[in-house]
Amino acid sequence: MENPAAPTGITRRRALTATGGVLASAALAQTVAAFPAAAASQDADAIVVGHGLAGLVATAELAAAGRRVLLLDQEPEASLGGQAFWSFGGLFFVDSDEQRLMGVKDSHDLAWQDWLGAAGFDRGVGDPAGQDYWAYKWAQAYVDFASGEKRSWLSGLGVQWFPIVGWAERGGGLADGHGNSVPRFHVTWGTGPAVVEPFEKKVRAAVAAGKVSFRFRYRVDGIVTTGGAVTGVRGAILEPSSAARGKPSSRTVVGDFELHAPVVVVTSGGIGANHDLVRQNWPARLGTPPKTMITGVPAHVDGRMLAITQAAGGRIVNPDRMWHYTEGLRNYAPIWPDHGIRILPGPSSMWFDATGKRFNAPDIPGYDTLHTLKSITGSGYDYSWFVTTQKIIAKEFALSGSEQNPDLTNKNILQLLSRIWQTPEPIEKFKNNGVDFVVASTLPELVAGMNKLTGDGLIDLADLKRQIDARDREIDNPYTKDLQVMGIRNALNYPGDSLSRTAPIHKILDSSAGPLIAVRLNILTRKTLGGLQTDLSGRVLDQTGSPVPGLYAAGEVAGFGGGGVHGYRSLEGTFLGGCLFSGRQAGRAAAAATAT
């Protein structure tokens, strides 16, 4: 079944499948049959659990080194590429060609300063037994990678980027605090699918060559150990599923399996769709866990492999570190349960809590995700509000997800250029069809709509008007004490923002900028920042800090490297990059470990 949200016509998946030719088709038809093993007791040289981006990268590296690989996933083939397929395709580069084109002066030292300010590593950085010991080392290695070969490596694989660099997580504090000092968010031309494509292509070619065998619908329930070393995996074979990408698939068991290899690489993702696990690990520093959340990832992102790998001896660190978004919209055309879409906002919308009180800095759109999350939970409600204008959303609103950006995803230049003179169609569809939007010609009508939408009558018209008037008075001069207005002017000084991401500064109550728009913002689950602790080779460590023989991990299940490369906060554009880097590290190390 084709994904109803995917573009019609010749899709990237169809093209990749066709590229493999007859040999690939024959190999894919035999996904249940094992290829000849290197030894009688082994089914492969390596088993990779999870066919998302990190798993594809690790598999590609193993196959390139001549290893025979079984690639397992509980989902059907339609979901190959995992969460990365749905992503906006943002990548963190340092001192890139695109930055220089935009006049941005970046450096390794500035990026490292920003990373440390965001991460706040404080759990035994200098202690080999500390939770942050390997996370810190992974952070150093990743910033080196992002400042060095990352861009050229991906460019050599055919990946390209939109020339205007985005400025995410601006921080709003001091120079050595959280946030990106300069724009570093590089949107991939083709979004998430274009990041997945070169690695999917490599793996499909390896399938055709007999080096890789897919095992779709193989759910791992346990990691097999022999004499203290990992020697394989066991689990259940699920019934075939025609579920489209992102749609829930059945969990009906039709058989079981046990497969053996000297190396197992776990790349199974995080916990974002498992709200019970999210609440279980929710830290007190972020307030009370929300009673209501929407979900930014498909239902299969369930976190099962964390406990399974822990049972095999792996150590989980920093489980209370997580990354959830505050600007979530309920999808009017959901693909997975409780499907939420994030607004990637520019700096101009006014942000209020559920009672209509304006947030203080750094709780400004695009500045400090986790601080704002804490402020929202501290308000006693699970939602907040943007109050904005049509002029602002036309220029400043972007939606996360490849399916919400057909111009970028399909590399349609004319459709992309249409953003200059009109509000992007996906934004207009959410405005017209989404349950979280209120549109009105006057402020009294807007407030009435906000109170009707929530049913709690919390917004007081006079108080909301007082706060908006106070902000609007600050627009009359080129200088101000309002930090958000300062931020807007700062953004307009950056060519990338003034061209594509920041509306000309204006008063919210300027009727020529209307209509007025209020957007109810929900908390949206997304990323796990902690996970399995790994060394720089991707080897999973036990409670003593020693590698579990034969066991590797990469991607979100490993906190994107080391059990938490981001520390407490992300600088954005580092999740896909963390999957790429950690998948490559683990794949290369596992290949070296199985050399004969």
XYZ file of C-alpha atoms in Angstrom:
596
model
C 0.000 0.000 0.000
C 1.389 3.414 -0.900
C 1.641 6.112 1.760
C -1.322 8.443 1.130
C 0.787 11.393 2.320
C 3.546 10.725 -0.198
C 3.765 12.623 -3.496
C 2.108 10.952 -6.462
C 3.966 9.787 -9.549
C 7.434 8.259 -9.512
C 8.539 8.216 -5.886
C 12.087 8.055 -4.603
C 11.347 4.595 -3.184
C 10.162 3.302 -6.562
C 13.239 4.704 -8.251
C 15.559 3.102 -5.712
C 13.816 -0.237 -6.007
C 14.045 -0.094 -9.792
C 17.739 0.778 -9.603
C 18.430 -2.521 -7.893
C 17.143 -4.342 -10.990
C 16.238 -7.971 -11.219
C 18.906 -9.089 -8.757
C 17.605 -6.797 -6.026
C 14.030 -7.934 -6.602
C 15.065 -11.556 -6.330
C 17.014 -10.906 -3.150
C 14.148 -8.955 -1.557
C 11.773 -11.801 -2.341
C 13.886 -14.033 -0.134
C 13.972 -11.845 2.987
C 13.176 -14.796 5.224
C 15.847 -17.074 3.808
C 19.337 -16.696 5.233
C 22.300 -16.332 2.935
C 25.120 -18.873 3.410
C 26.774 -18.315 6.778
C 30.468 -17.731 7.324
C 30.450 -20.568 9.837
C 27.999 -23.376 10.554
C 27.008 -21.853 13.900
C 26.485 -18.354 12.463
C 23.710 -16.915 10.318
C 25.733 -13.795 9.481
C 28.803 -11.780 10.413
C 26.618 -9.123 12.029
C 22.994 -8.494 12.978
C 21.637 -4.941 12.942
C 18.409 -4.353 14.888
C 16.491 -1.387 13.504
C 16.251 -0.200 9.911
C 16.166 3.538 10.567
C 18.926 5.925 9.478
C 21.540 4.755 12.003
C 20.827 1.121 11.108
C 21.120 1.783 7.386
C 24.413 3.630 7.855
C 25.859 0.873 10.072
C 24.693 -1.802 7.629
C 26.191 0.071 4.673
C 29.537 0.305 6.461
C 29.523 -3.393 7.368
C 28.608 -4.425 3.828
C 31.265 -2.143 2.348
C 33.812 -3.996 4.469
C 32.593 -7.307 3.045
C 30.575 -8.432 6.058
C 27.344 -10.391 5.715
C 24.571 -8.632 7.571
C 21.033 -9.427 8.706
C 19.003 -6.212 9.030
C 15.973 -6.776 11.291
C 12.995 -4.603 12.087
C 9.538 -5.251 13.521
C 7.987 -2.976 10.876
C 7.298 -3.775 7.207
C 9.451 -2.598 4.315
C 7.302 0.516 3.858
C 8.902 2.007 6.983
C 12.511 1.556 5.860
C 14.419 4.655 6.936
C 12.432 5.089 10.144
C 11.895 8.530 11.638
C 14.540 10.126 9.434
C 12.215 9.821 6.445
C 9.679 12.095 8.167
C 12.208 14.712 9.187
C 12.765 18.223 7.870
C 16.296 17.117 6.994
C 18.088 19.702 9.137
C 21.816 19.146 9.657
C 24.324 20.963 11.878
C 27.456 22.077 10.027
C 30.205 24.402 11.190
C 31.890 26.928 8.848
C 30.098 25.529 5.799
C 29.958 26.887 2.268
C 26.326 27.823 2.888
C 27.201 29.764 6.040
C 29.934 31.681 4.266
C 27.522 32.495 1.426
C 25.191 34.029 4.023
C 28.035 36.020 5.582
C 28.091 33.866 8.724
C 31.455 33.619 10.480
C 31.582 30.302 12.314
C 34.406 28.224 13.767
C 35.103 25.015 15.632
C 35.838 26.975 18.810
C 32.552 28.878 18.624
C 30.604 25.688 17.970
C 32.281 23.912 20.885
C 31.555 26.881 23.136
C 27.888 26.699 22.135
C 27.735 22.914 22.528
C 29.131 23.039 26.060
C 26.801 25.909 26.969
C 23.813 23.911 25.741
C 24.841 20.494 27.057
C 25.696 21.489 30.609
C 27.543 18.204 31.202
C 27.631 17.690 34.976
C 27.568 13.947 35.651
C 31.115 12.724 36.030
C 32.772 14.131 32.911
C 36.195 13.258 34.324
C 35.160 9.940 35.880
C 35.220 6.847 33.616
C 32.211 5.592 35.591
C 30.324 8.869 35.133
C 27.186 9.130 33.012
C 28.678 12.031 31.046
C 32.195 10.635 30.618
C 31.606 9.126 27.185
C 28.894 11.642 26.272
C 31.486 14.425 26.548
C 33.971 12.513 24.398
C 31.283 11.873 21.789
C 30.421 15.577 21.821
C 34.049 16.470 21.137
C 34.200 13.952 18.311
C 30.906 15.125 16.842
C 31.828 18.814 16.798
C 35.114 17.812 15.117
C 33.057 15.832 12.572
C 30.597 18.696 11.962
C 33.505 21.106 11.549
C 35.416 18.734 9.303
C 34.476 15.908 6.975
C 30.722 15.669 7.653
C 29.665 17.976 4.831
C 32.161 16.690 2.265
C 31.301 13.068 3.132
C 27.595 13.632 2.572
C 28.162 15.838 -0.457
C 30.198 13.034 -1.981
C 27.111 10.835 -1.597
C 25.023 13.322 -3.543
C 23.353 15.157 -0.646
C 22.733 18.886 -1.183
C 21.387 21.689 0.990
C 19.112 24.684 0.650
C 21.460 27.689 0.496
C 19.775 29.703 3.264
C 20.961 28.499 6.680
C 18.402 28.492 9.489
C 19.006 29.862 12.969
C 17.506 27.457 15.516
C 17.754 27.486 19.331
C 19.097 31.027 19.665
C 19.318 30.747 23.436
C 18.738 34.302 24.486
C 21.280 34.280 27.312
C 24.974 34.987 27.575
C 27.643 34.042 25.045
C 28.695 30.935 26.953
C 25.135 29.826 27.723
C 22.650 27.737 25.739
C 22.022 28.384 22.089
C 23.576 28.786 18.669
C 25.593 31.976 18.417
C 25.174 31.829 14.634
C 22.868 30.057 12.143
C 23.851 26.390 11.649
C 20.615 24.617 10.614
C 21.163 23.382 7.059
C 17.969 22.071 5.424
C 18.640 19.171 3.072
C 17.410 19.666 -0.482
C 14.870 16.836 -0.530
C 14.414 16.910 3.291
C 14.571 13.668 5.293
C 14.094 11.272 2.363
C 17.168 12.738 0.675
C 19.252 12.049 3.809
C 18.041 8.443 3.871
C 18.398 7.879 0.126
C 22.158 7.298 -0.325
C 22.289 4.809 2.526
C 19.133 2.985 1.460
C 20.632 2.772 -2.016
C 23.868 1.299 -0.651
C 21.998 -1.275 1.425
C 19.713 -2.290 -1.445
C 22.785 -2.746 -3.646
C 24.304 -4.916 -0.922
C 21.087 -6.974 -0.840
C 21.393 -7.490 -4.590
C 25.029 -8.543 -4.105
C 24.082 -11.083 -1.435
C 25.824 -9.259 1.400
C 22.711 -8.072 3.252
C 19.408 -9.793 3.980
C 16.365 -7.833 5.144
C 14.238 -9.395 7.871
C 11.134 -7.226 7.969
C 8.570 -8.080 10.680
C 11.220 -9.667 12.896
C 10.645 -8.344 16.419
C 13.598 -8.853 18.727
C 12.533 -9.929 22.214
C 15.922 -10.876 23.604
C 19.652 -10.690 22.961
C 21.378 -14.074 23.105
C 24.588 -14.371 25.102
C 26.996 -17.278 25.347
C 29.822 -17.356 27.862
C 29.365 -13.641 28.616
C 29.475 -12.588 24.949
C 26.623 -11.585 22.697
C 26.061 -14.228 20.038
C 22.732 -13.327 18.486
C 19.104 -12.352 18.954
C 15.790 -14.117 19.382
C 12.226 -13.026 19.022
C 8.909 -13.274 17.206
C 8.050 -13.201 13.533
C 5.038 -10.952 13.019
C 2.443 -11.506 10.343
C 3.008 -9.702 7.011
C 1.643 -6.178 6.992
C 0.569 -3.846 4.194
C 0.502 -0.859 6.571
C 1.653 2.317 4.862
C 4.704 4.161 6.136
C 4.016 5.550 9.591
C 0.737 3.683 10.050
C 0.557 1.227 12.978
C 1.175 -2.377 11.965
C -0.241 -5.464 13.641
C 1.524 -7.350 16.420
C 0.119 -10.778 15.540
C 2.841 -13.423 15.990
C 3.123 -16.162 13.362
C 6.421 -17.739 14.414
C 9.644 -17.297 16.310
C 13.313 -17.094 15.459
C 16.817 -17.236 16.862
C 19.662 -15.886 14.767
C 23.367 -15.971 15.499
C 26.270 -13.674 14.707
C 29.400 -12.550 16.560
C 28.214 -8.935 16.503
C 24.825 -7.318 17.217
C 24.302 -3.602 16.528
C 21.222 -2.063 18.186
C 19.804 0.956 16.311
C 16.181 0.813 17.402
C 15.412 4.470 18.187
C 13.931 6.144 21.247
C 10.763 6.244 23.341
C 8.787 9.159 21.853
C 5.612 7.191 21.058
C 5.532 5.486 24.455
C 3.955 8.158 26.646
C 4.112 5.916 29.699
C 7.910 5.674 29.369
C 8.140 9.408 28.684
C 6.274 10.176 31.907
C 8.198 7.522 33.827
C 11.491 9.212 32.913
C 10.210 12.795 33.081
C 12.597 14.890 35.229
C 11.397 17.025 38.125
C 13.378 19.947 36.695
C 10.855 20.154 33.831
C 7.864 20.302 36.144
C 4.928 17.931 36.326
C 4.628 15.512 33.387
C 1.852 16.714 31.063
C -1.419 14.843 31.284
C -1.994 15.470 27.593
C 0.658 15.239 24.894
C 0.631 14.671 21.154
C 3.116 12.437 19.392
C 5.817 13.438 16.947
C 6.882 9.926 15.953
C 5.141 6.756 14.688
C 3.766 4.223 17.166
C 6.637 1.763 16.651
C 9.057 4.170 18.381
C 8.334 2.333 21.610
C 11.680 2.050 23.420
C 11.459 -1.756 23.777
C 15.089 -2.395 22.895
C 16.410 -0.261 25.732
C 15.243 -2.688 28.408
C 16.113 -5.699 26.215
C 19.681 -4.462 25.750
C 19.936 -3.604 29.429
C 18.966 -7.202 30.249
C 21.922 -8.336 28.123
C 24.292 -6.272 30.270
C 24.129 -2.824 28.726
C 24.095 0.280 30.890
C 21.436 2.971 30.417
C 22.518 6.479 31.412
C 20.804 9.863 31.500
C 17.269 8.467 31.002
C 15.786 11.705 32.360
C 17.199 13.787 29.525
C 14.720 14.242 26.721
C 13.754 16.697 23.997
C 10.102 17.512 23.479
C 8.683 20.440 21.550
C 6.351 23.131 22.810
C 4.827 24.243 19.488
C 2.841 21.131 18.539
C -0.263 21.118 16.349
C -2.787 18.305 16.174
C -2.573 16.957 12.659
C -5.919 17.329 10.890
C -4.889 14.390 8.642
C -3.070 12.065 11.067
C -0.849 9.240 9.875
C -0.033 7.705 13.262
C -1.953 7.853 16.561
C -2.118 11.324 18.187
C -0.036 12.603 15.291
C 1.435 16.017 16.003
C 3.289 18.463 13.766
C 5.697 21.052 15.092
C 5.729 24.678 14.051
C 9.264 25.893 13.424
C 8.563 29.530 14.252
C 10.312 32.729 13.367
C 10.888 35.275 16.146
C 7.830 37.563 15.895
C 4.731 35.815 17.313
C 3.809 36.762 20.868
C 3.786 33.771 23.231
C 1.324 33.477 26.118
C 0.560 30.795 28.659
C -2.893 29.227 28.901
C -4.118 32.067 31.124
C -3.009 34.772 28.700
C 0.161 35.841 30.523
C 3.049 36.659 28.199
C 6.144 34.536 28.737
C 9.414 36.190 29.742
C 12.743 35.733 27.961
C 14.162 33.310 26.961
C 10.675 31.897 26.258
C 10.590 33.508 22.820
C 9.795 31.554 19.643
C 12.905 29.731 18.460
C 15.102 30.479 21.470
C 15.098 27.886 24.252
C 12.866 24.832 23.864
C 13.356 23.214 27.255
C 13.159 26.436 29.266
C 9.835 27.180 27.589
C 8.666 23.617 28.246
C 9.374 24.141 31.942
C 7.491 27.446 31.890
C 4.468 25.779 30.295
C 4.327 22.903 32.784
C 4.856 25.444 35.566
C 1.740 27.306 34.455
C -0.383 24.341 35.508
C -1.625 23.692 31.975
C -0.458 21.509 29.099
C -0.766 24.108 26.350
C 0.129 27.682 25.459
C -0.740 30.250 22.756
C 0.850 32.128 19.898
C -0.912 35.384 19.080
C 0.220 36.501 15.660
C -0.778 37.902 12.284
C -1.240 36.593 8.762
C 1.817 38.620 7.740
C 3.902 36.759 10.320
C 2.738 33.229 9.591
C 3.156 33.779 5.842
C 6.878 34.475 6.290
C 7.815 32.836 9.568
C 5.860 29.600 10.029
C 7.391 26.374 8.788
C 6.149 22.895 9.676
C 8.384 20.010 10.639
C 8.283 16.934 8.473
C 9.066 15.963 4.921
C 5.378 15.545 4.083
C 4.653 19.129 5.202
C 7.232 20.620 2.839
C 6.435 19.248 -0.621
C 8.448 21.983 -2.346
C 11.678 21.080 -0.546
C 10.988 17.337 -0.417
C 10.187 17.103 -4.139
C 12.906 19.624 -5.059
C 10.336 21.804 -6.778
C 11.989 25.181 -7.314
C 8.900 26.946 -8.664
C 6.804 25.788 -5.715
C 9.567 26.889 -3.362
C 9.749 30.347 -4.951
C 5.981 30.744 -4.492
C 6.664 31.260 -0.780
C 7.804 34.775 -1.747
C 4.288 35.936 -2.667
C 1.974 33.579 -0.787
C 1.589 31.675 2.443
C 2.803 28.090 1.892
C -0.124 25.776 1.160
C 0.564 23.393 4.108
C 0.382 26.364 6.505
C -2.892 27.539 4.991
C -4.327 24.028 5.228
C -3.532 23.866 8.928
C -4.946 27.349 9.444
C -8.182 26.385 7.714
C -8.537 22.773 8.889
C -6.501 22.430 12.073
C -8.340 22.402 15.387
C -5.700 24.584 17.053
C -6.175 27.749 14.946
C -8.414 30.712 15.691
C -8.683 33.410 13.012
C -10.456 36.729 13.555
C -10.613 40.289 12.269
C -10.563 41.934 15.702
C -9.006 41.178 19.056
C -12.381 40.742 20.853
C -13.390 38.167 18.246
C -10.023 36.442 18.619
C -10.305 36.189 22.418
C -13.846 34.866 22.153
C -12.593 32.178 19.764
C -9.689 31.233 22.032
C -11.980 30.801 25.021
C -14.469 28.828 22.955
C -11.748 26.499 21.677
C -10.497 25.539 25.137
C -13.800 25.890 26.965
C -12.108 27.261 30.061
C -12.576 31.014 29.613
C -9.074 31.800 30.855
C -8.206 34.631 28.469
C -9.202 38.120 29.607
C -9.610 40.541 26.704
C -8.513 43.681 28.553
C -5.374 42.061 29.956
C -4.363 40.506 26.629
C -4.871 43.849 24.878
C -2.780 45.624 27.516
C 0.160 43.297 26.875
C -0.104 43.484 23.091
C -0.371 47.297 23.201
C 2.727 47.466 25.399
C 4.691 45.379 22.900
C 3.356 47.371 19.944
C 4.479 50.686 21.458
C 8.056 49.350 21.402
C 7.932 49.231 17.580
C 7.817 53.037 17.284
C 11.581 53.416 17.780
C 14.591 51.579 16.324
C 15.641 50.729 19.877
C 13.735 49.044 22.696
C 13.865 47.369 26.093
C 11.675 44.485 24.895
C 13.989 41.516 24.383
C 11.743 39.897 21.792
C 11.678 43.064 19.706
C 15.462 43.209 20.031
C 15.565 39.644 18.765
C 13.407 40.468 15.741
C 15.739 43.300 14.781
C 18.719 41.025 15.351
C 17.156 38.444 13.029
C 16.517 41.054 10.341
C 20.239 41.856 10.379
C 20.942 38.279 9.214
C 20.355 37.944 5.441
C 19.001 34.409 5.761
C 16.291 35.474 8.197
C 15.377 38.668 6.377
C 15.062 36.750 3.097
C 13.010 33.791 4.276
C 12.246 33.529 7.995
C 11.417 36.924 9.552
C 8.531 39.198 8.654
C 9.107 42.950 8.468
C 8.654 44.272 11.978
C 5.128 45.556 12.591
C 2.510 45.969 15.281
C 0.392 42.926 16.095
C -2.742 45.079 16.061
C -1.914 46.691 12.713
C -5.032 45.847 10.703
C -3.076 45.821 7.429
C -1.069 42.822 8.728
C -4.187 40.806 9.585
C -6.232 38.868 10.111
C -5.251 38.129 13.690
C -4.436 34.499 14.440
C -4.177 32.584 17.713
C -2.587 29.150 17.710
C -3.028 26.715 20.585
C 0.316 24.982 21.074
C 0.475 21.449 22.460
C 3.433 19.593 23.954
C 4.828 17.264 21.324
C 6.936 14.224 22.247
C 9.992 13.674 20.118
C 13.523 12.678 21.165
C 15.340 10.636 23.812
C 18.624 12.319 24.751
C 19.912 9.576 27.079
C 20.302 5.880 26.372
C 22.799 3.059 26.136
C 26.278 4.148 27.110
C 28.808 3.501 24.357
C 32.480 4.191 23.819
C 33.729 5.961 20.700
C 33.591 2.679 18.783
C 29.903 2.301 19.554
C 30.529 -0.638 21.875
C 27.836 -0.905 24.550
C 29.300 -0.645 28.056
C 28.197 -2.484 31.178
C 27.807 -1.172 34.720
C 31.574 -1.425 35.305
C 32.390 0.578 32.178
C 33.648 -2.458 30.270
C 32.387 -3.276 26.757
C 29.802 -6.038 26.498
C 31.548 -8.383 24.029
C 29.867 -8.355 20.635
C 27.312 -5.633 21.458
C 27.165 -2.236 19.721
C 24.588 0.581 19.573
C 24.035 3.710 17.530
C 21.468 6.432 16.981
C 18.785 7.537 19.415
C 18.879 4.326 21.460
C 22.452 5.326 22.412
C 21.588 8.959 23.071
C 23.016 9.647 19.602
C 26.381 8.549 20.959
C 27.827 7.791 24.383
C 24.458 7.702 26.106
C 23.814 11.411 25.702
C 25.994 13.436 23.305
C 23.651 16.437 23.673
C 23.736 16.623 27.447
C 20.615 18.463 28.593
C 19.815 20.379 25.388
C 20.143 20.115 21.636
C 21.424 22.798 19.295
C 19.129 21.323 16.596
C 20.208 19.734 13.340
C 22.102 17.248 15.477
C 19.652 14.328 15.635
C 20.001 13.163 12.034
C 23.685 14.008 12.265
C 24.015 11.964 15.449
C 22.460 8.967 13.685
C 24.817 9.390 10.744
C 27.944 9.742 12.861
C 27.203 7.093 15.467
C 25.939 4.656 12.816
C 29.151 5.116 10.864
C 31.315 4.726 13.955
C 29.557 1.556 15.104
C 29.444 0.043 11.619
C 33.124 0.585 10.998
C 34.110 -0.670 14.436
C 31.921 -3.774 14.133
C 33.406 -4.462 10.705
C 36.915 -4.219 12.135
C 35.985 -6.513 15.032
C 34.775 -9.220 12.640
C 37.735 -9.066 10.275
C 39.295 -12.455 9.564
